[in-house]
Amino acid sequence: MKNIANYISISRIIMSIALLIPKTFSITFYMIYIYCGLSDMLDGFLARKYKITSELGAKIDSIADMIFVFVSVLKIIPFIEISIAIYIWIIIVVLIKVFNIILGYIQYKKLILLHTVANKITGFVLFIIPLIIGFIDIKILEVLMCSIATFAAIQEGFYITTNCENK
């Protein structure tokens, strides 16, 4: 029971890689995709509920999140029309996030991956987009997603530079 949250995070890594196999937006794709999203919520919940949180667990969770997001983007982006402005915005957010990781490493001599409320909201909105893409105009979803992600990335950088504990 002590490592259950870590095992769930590791299963998300495996299933995220498996997400590369099925046809995008197929039933199998959605089943794996939803599993990955639910496992992300479950691992943190169990770790907190049973007081089995650890620095290693947080890092495994963050790595699993990054792999899931990367694979999801790789699978979904070719199927939606995104303007150049949105691509540039996404690149800027990614660069801010990379800068934050580098800054955290320089400042604290370790990998800093913050689990802020804004990052959790970003993850949730990013997760539901493929599930609602057919019901809401993609342009609205793009701006909403990029706005939330930008705020989260800037907030994360602020927390890293100010050593703020309110994460």
mmCIF file with all atom_site columns, N, CA and C in Angstrom, residues 80-83 85-87 89-90 93 122 125 129 136-151:
data_model
loop_
_atom_site.group_PDB
_atom_site.id
_atom_site.type_symbol
_atom_site.label_atom_id
_atom_site.label_alt_id
_atom_site.label_comp_id
_atom_site.label_asym_id
_atom_site.label_entity_id
_atom_site.label_seq_id
_atom_site.pdbx_PDB_ins_code
_atom_site.Cartn_x
_atom_site.Cartn_y
_atom_site.Cartn_z
_atom_site.occupancy
_atom_site.B_iso_or_equiv
_atom_site.pdbx_formal_charge
_atom_site.auth_seq_id
_atom_site.auth_comp_id
_atom_site.auth_asym_id
_atom_site.auth_atom_id
_atom_site.pdbx_PDB_model_num
ATOM 1  N N  . ILE A 1 80  ? -6.557  19.019 -35.444 1.00 0.00 ? 80  ILE A N  1
ATOM 2  C CA . ILE A 1 80  ? -7.258  20.282 -35.234 1.00 0.00 ? 80  ILE A CA 1
ATOM 3  C C  . ILE A 1 80  ? -6.502  21.414 -35.930 1.00 0.00 ? 80  ILE A C  1
ATOM 4  N N  . GLU A 1 81  ? -7.249  22.386 -36.383 1.00 0.00 ? 81  GLU A N  1
ATOM 5  C CA . GLU A 1 81  ? -6.637  23.549 -37.023 1.00 0.00 ? 81  GLU A CA 1
ATOM 6  C C  . GLU A 1 81  ? -6.282  24.572 -35.967 1.00 0.00 ? 81  GLU A C  1
ATOM 7  N N  . ILE A 1 82  ? -4.997  24.864 -35.875 1.00 0.00 ? 82  ILE A N  1
ATOM 8  C CA . ILE A 1 82  ? -4.519  25.839 -34.906 1.00 0.00 ? 82  ILE A CA 1
ATOM 9  C C  . ILE A 1 82  ? -3.810  26.954 -35.664 1.00 0.00 ? 82  ILE A C  1
ATOM 10 N N  . SER A 1 83  ? -4.130  28.180 -35.301 1.00 0.00 ? 83  SER A N  1
ATOM 11 C CA . SER A 1 83  ? -3.510  29.321 -35.975 1.00 0.00 ? 83  SER A CA 1
ATOM 12 C C  . SER A 1 83  ? -2.039  29.443 -35.566 1.00 0.00 ? 83  SER A C  1
ATOM 13 N N  . ALA A 1 85  ? -0.619  32.076 -34.513 1.00 0.00 ? 85  ALA A N  1
ATOM 14 C CA . ALA A 1 85  ? -0.557  32.844 -33.266 1.00 0.00 ? 85  ALA A CA 1
ATOM 15 C C  . ALA A 1 85  ? -0.671  31.923 -32.055 1.00 0.00 ? 85  ALA A C  1
ATOM 16 N N  . ILE A 1 86  ? -1.542  30.920 -32.128 1.00 0.00 ? 86  ILE A N  1
ATOM 17 C CA . ILE A 1 86  ? -1.704  29.981 -31.011 1.00 0.00 ? 86  ILE A CA 1
ATOM 18 C C  . ILE A 1 86  ? -0.464  29.098 -30.880 1.00 0.00 ? 86  ILE A C  1
ATOM 19 N N  . TYR A 1 87  ? 0.096   28.654 -32.005 1.00 0.00 ? 87  TYR A N  1
ATOM 20 C CA . TYR A 1 87  ? 1.340   27.876 -31.948 1.00 0.00 ? 87  TYR A CA 1
ATOM 21 C C  . TYR A 1 87  ? 2.437   28.685 -31.265 1.00 0.00 ? 87  TYR A C  1
ATOM 22 N N  . TRP A 1 89  ? 2.028   31.131 -29.150 1.00 0.00 ? 89  TRP A N  1
ATOM 23 C CA . TRP A 1 89  ? 1.642   31.252 -27.744 1.00 0.00 ? 89  TRP A CA 1
ATOM 24 C C  . TRP A 1 89  ? 2.022   29.981 -26.983 1.00 0.00 ? 89  TRP A C  1
ATOM 25 N N  . ILE A 1 90  ? 1.747   28.826 -27.575 1.00 0.00 ? 90  ILE A N  1
ATOM 26 C CA . ILE A 1 90  ? 2.089   27.542 -26.940 1.00 0.00 ? 90  ILE A CA 1
ATOM 27 C C  . ILE A 1 90  ? 3.598   27.441 -26.744 1.00 0.00 ? 90  ILE A C  1
ATOM 28 N N  . VAL A 1 93  ? 4.666   29.568 -23.814 1.00 0.00 ? 93  VAL A N  1
ATOM 29 C CA . VAL A 1 93  ? 4.332   28.933 -22.528 1.00 0.00 ? 93  VAL A CA 1
ATOM 30 C C  . VAL A 1 93  ? 5.315   27.806 -22.229 1.00 0.00 ? 93  VAL A C  1
ATOM 31 N N  . THR A 1 122 ? -4.875  24.042 -15.149 1.00 0.00 ? 122 THR A N  1
ATOM 32 C CA . THR A 1 122 ? -4.363  23.923 -16.525 1.00 0.00 ? 122 THR A CA 1
ATOM 33 C C  . THR A 1 122 ? -4.453  22.481 -16.998 1.00 0.00 ? 122 THR A C  1
ATOM 34 N N  . VAL A 1 125 ? -8.179  21.448 -17.584 1.00 0.00 ? 125 VAL A N  1
ATOM 35 C CA . VAL A 1 125 ? -8.742  22.031 -18.817 1.00 0.00 ? 125 VAL A CA 1
ATOM 36 C C  . VAL A 1 125 ? -8.115  21.360 -20.035 1.00 0.00 ? 125 VAL A C  1
ATOM 37 N N  . ILE A 1 129 ? -10.329 19.082 -22.985 1.00 0.00 ? 129 ILE A N  1
ATOM 38 C CA . ILE A 1 129 ? -10.468 19.605 -24.351 1.00 0.00 ? 129 ILE A CA 1
ATOM 39 C C  . ILE A 1 129 ? -10.777 18.505 -25.373 1.00 0.00 ? 129 ILE A C  1
ATOM 40 N N  . ILE A 1 136 ? -17.638 22.702 -28.477 1.00 0.00 ? 136 ILE A N  1
ATOM 41 C CA . ILE A 1 136 ? -17.271 24.107 -28.277 1.00 0.00 ? 136 ILE A CA 1
ATOM 42 C C  . ILE A 1 136 ? -16.284 24.506 -29.363 1.00 0.00 ? 136 ILE A C  1
ATOM 43 N N  . ASP A 1 137 ? -16.430 25.712 -29.879 1.00 0.00 ? 137 ASP A N  1
ATOM 44 C CA . ASP A 1 137 ? -15.552 26.215 -30.936 1.00 0.00 ? 137 ASP A CA 1
ATOM 45 C C  . ASP A 1 137 ? -14.092 26.102 -30.495 1.00 0.00 ? 137 ASP A C  1
ATOM 46 N N  . ILE A 1 138 ? -13.262 25.515 -31.343 1.00 0.00 ? 138 ILE A N  1
ATOM 47 C CA . ILE A 1 138 ? -11.850 25.288 -31.032 1.00 0.00 ? 138 ILE A CA 1
ATOM 48 C C  . ILE A 1 138 ? -11.115 26.597 -30.748 1.00 0.00 ? 138 ILE A C  1
ATOM 49 N N  . LYS A 1 139 ? -11.507 27.687 -31.390 1.00 0.00 ? 139 LYS A N  1
ATOM 50 C CA . LYS A 1 139 ? -10.844 28.988 -31.166 1.00 0.00 ? 139 LYS A CA 1
ATOM 51 C C  . LYS A 1 139 ? -11.038 29.434 -29.714 1.00 0.00 ? 139 LYS A C  1
ATOM 52 N N  . ILE A 1 140 ? -12.230 29.230 -29.177 1.00 0.00 ? 140 ILE A N  1
ATOM 53 C CA . ILE A 1 140 ? -12.504 29.586 -27.780 1.00 0.00 ? 140 ILE A CA 1
ATOM 54 C C  . ILE A 1 140 ? -11.664 28.703 -26.850 1.00 0.00 ? 140 ILE A C  1
ATOM 55 N N  . LEU A 1 141 ? -11.618 27.413 -27.150 1.00 0.00 ? 141 LEU A N  1
ATOM 56 C CA . LEU A 1 141 ? -10.832 26.490 -26.334 1.00 0.00 ? 141 LEU A CA 1
ATOM 57 C C  . LEU A 1 141 ? -9.347  26.836 -26.364 1.00 0.00 ? 141 LEU A C  1
ATOM 58 N N  . GLU A 1 142 ? -8.838  27.209 -27.540 1.00 0.00 ? 142 GLU A N  1
ATOM 59 C CA . GLU A 1 142 ? -7.419  27.560 -27.672 1.00 0.00 ? 142 GLU A CA 1
ATOM 60 C C  . GLU A 1 142 ? -7.064  28.758 -26.790 1.00 0.00 ? 142 GLU A C  1
ATOM 61 N N  . VAL A 1 143 ? -7.847  29.812 -26.889 1.00 0.00 ? 143 VAL A N  1
ATOM 62 C CA . VAL A 1 143 ? -7.561  31.028 -26.118 1.00 0.00 ? 143 VAL A CA 1
ATOM 63 C C  . VAL A 1 143 ? -7.711  30.761 -24.623 1.00 0.00 ? 143 VAL A C  1
ATOM 64 N N  . LEU A 1 144 ? -8.757  30.034 -24.244 1.00 0.00 ? 144 LEU A N  1
ATOM 65 C CA . LEU A 1 144 ? -8.964  29.686 -22.842 1.00 0.00 ? 144 LEU A CA 1
ATOM 66 C C  . LEU A 1 144 ? -7.774  28.889 -22.304 1.00 0.00 ? 144 LEU A C  1
ATOM 67 N N  . MET A 1 145 ? -7.392  27.858 -23.034 1.00 0.00 ? 145 MET A N  1
ATOM 68 C CA . MET A 1 145 ? -6.298  26.996 -22.594 1.00 0.00 ? 145 MET A CA 1
ATOM 69 C C  . MET A 1 145 ? -4.986  27.767 -22.489 1.00 0.00 ? 145 MET A C  1
ATOM 70 N N  . CYS A 1 146 ? -4.674  28.537 -23.500 1.00 0.00 ? 146 CYS A N  1
ATOM 71 C CA . CYS A 1 146 ? -3.413  29.284 -23.494 1.00 0.00 ? 146 CYS A CA 1
ATOM 72 C C  . CYS A 1 146 ? -3.397  30.343 -22.394 1.00 0.00 ? 146 CYS A C  1
ATOM 73 N N  . SER A 1 147 ? -4.525  30.971 -22.133 1.00 0.00 ? 147 SER A N  1
ATOM 74 C CA . SER A 1 147 ? -4.594  31.982 -21.080 1.00 0.00 ? 147 SER A CA 1
ATOM 75 C C  . SER A 1 147 ? -4.338  31.360 -19.709 1.00 0.00 ? 147 SER A C  1
ATOM 76 N N  . ILE A 1 148 ? -4.996  30.252 -19.443 1.00 0.00 ? 148 ILE A N  1
ATOM 77 C CA . ILE A 1 148 ? -4.813  29.570 -18.152 1.00 0.00 ? 148 ILE A CA 1
ATOM 78 C C  . ILE A 1 148 ? -3.383  29.065 -18.018 1.00 0.00 ? 148 ILE A C  1
ATOM 79 N N  . ALA A 1 149 ? -2.848  28.463 -19.077 1.00 0.00 ? 149 ALA A N  1
ATOM 80 C CA . ALA A 1 149 ? -1.478  27.931 -19.040 1.00 0.00 ? 149 ALA A CA 1
ATOM 81 C C  . ALA A 1 149 ? -0.452  29.035 -18.854 1.00 0.00 ? 149 ALA A C  1
ATOM 82 N N  . THR A 1 150 ? -0.675  30.193 -19.477 1.00 0.00 ? 150 THR A N  1
ATOM 83 C CA . THR A 1 150 ? 0.238   31.318 -19.326 1.00 0.00 ? 150 THR A CA 1
ATOM 84 C C  . THR A 1 150 ? 0.247   31.793 -17.881 1.00 0.00 ? 150 THR A C  1
ATOM 85 N N  . PHE A 1 151 ? -0.941  31.970 -17.307 1.00 0.00 ? 151 PHE A N  1
ATOM 86 C CA . PHE A 1 151 ? -1.027  32.387 -15.907 1.00 0.00 ? 151 PHE A CA 1
ATOM 87 C C  . PHE A 1 151 ? -0.298  31.390 -15.003 1.00 0.00 ? 151 PHE A C  1
#
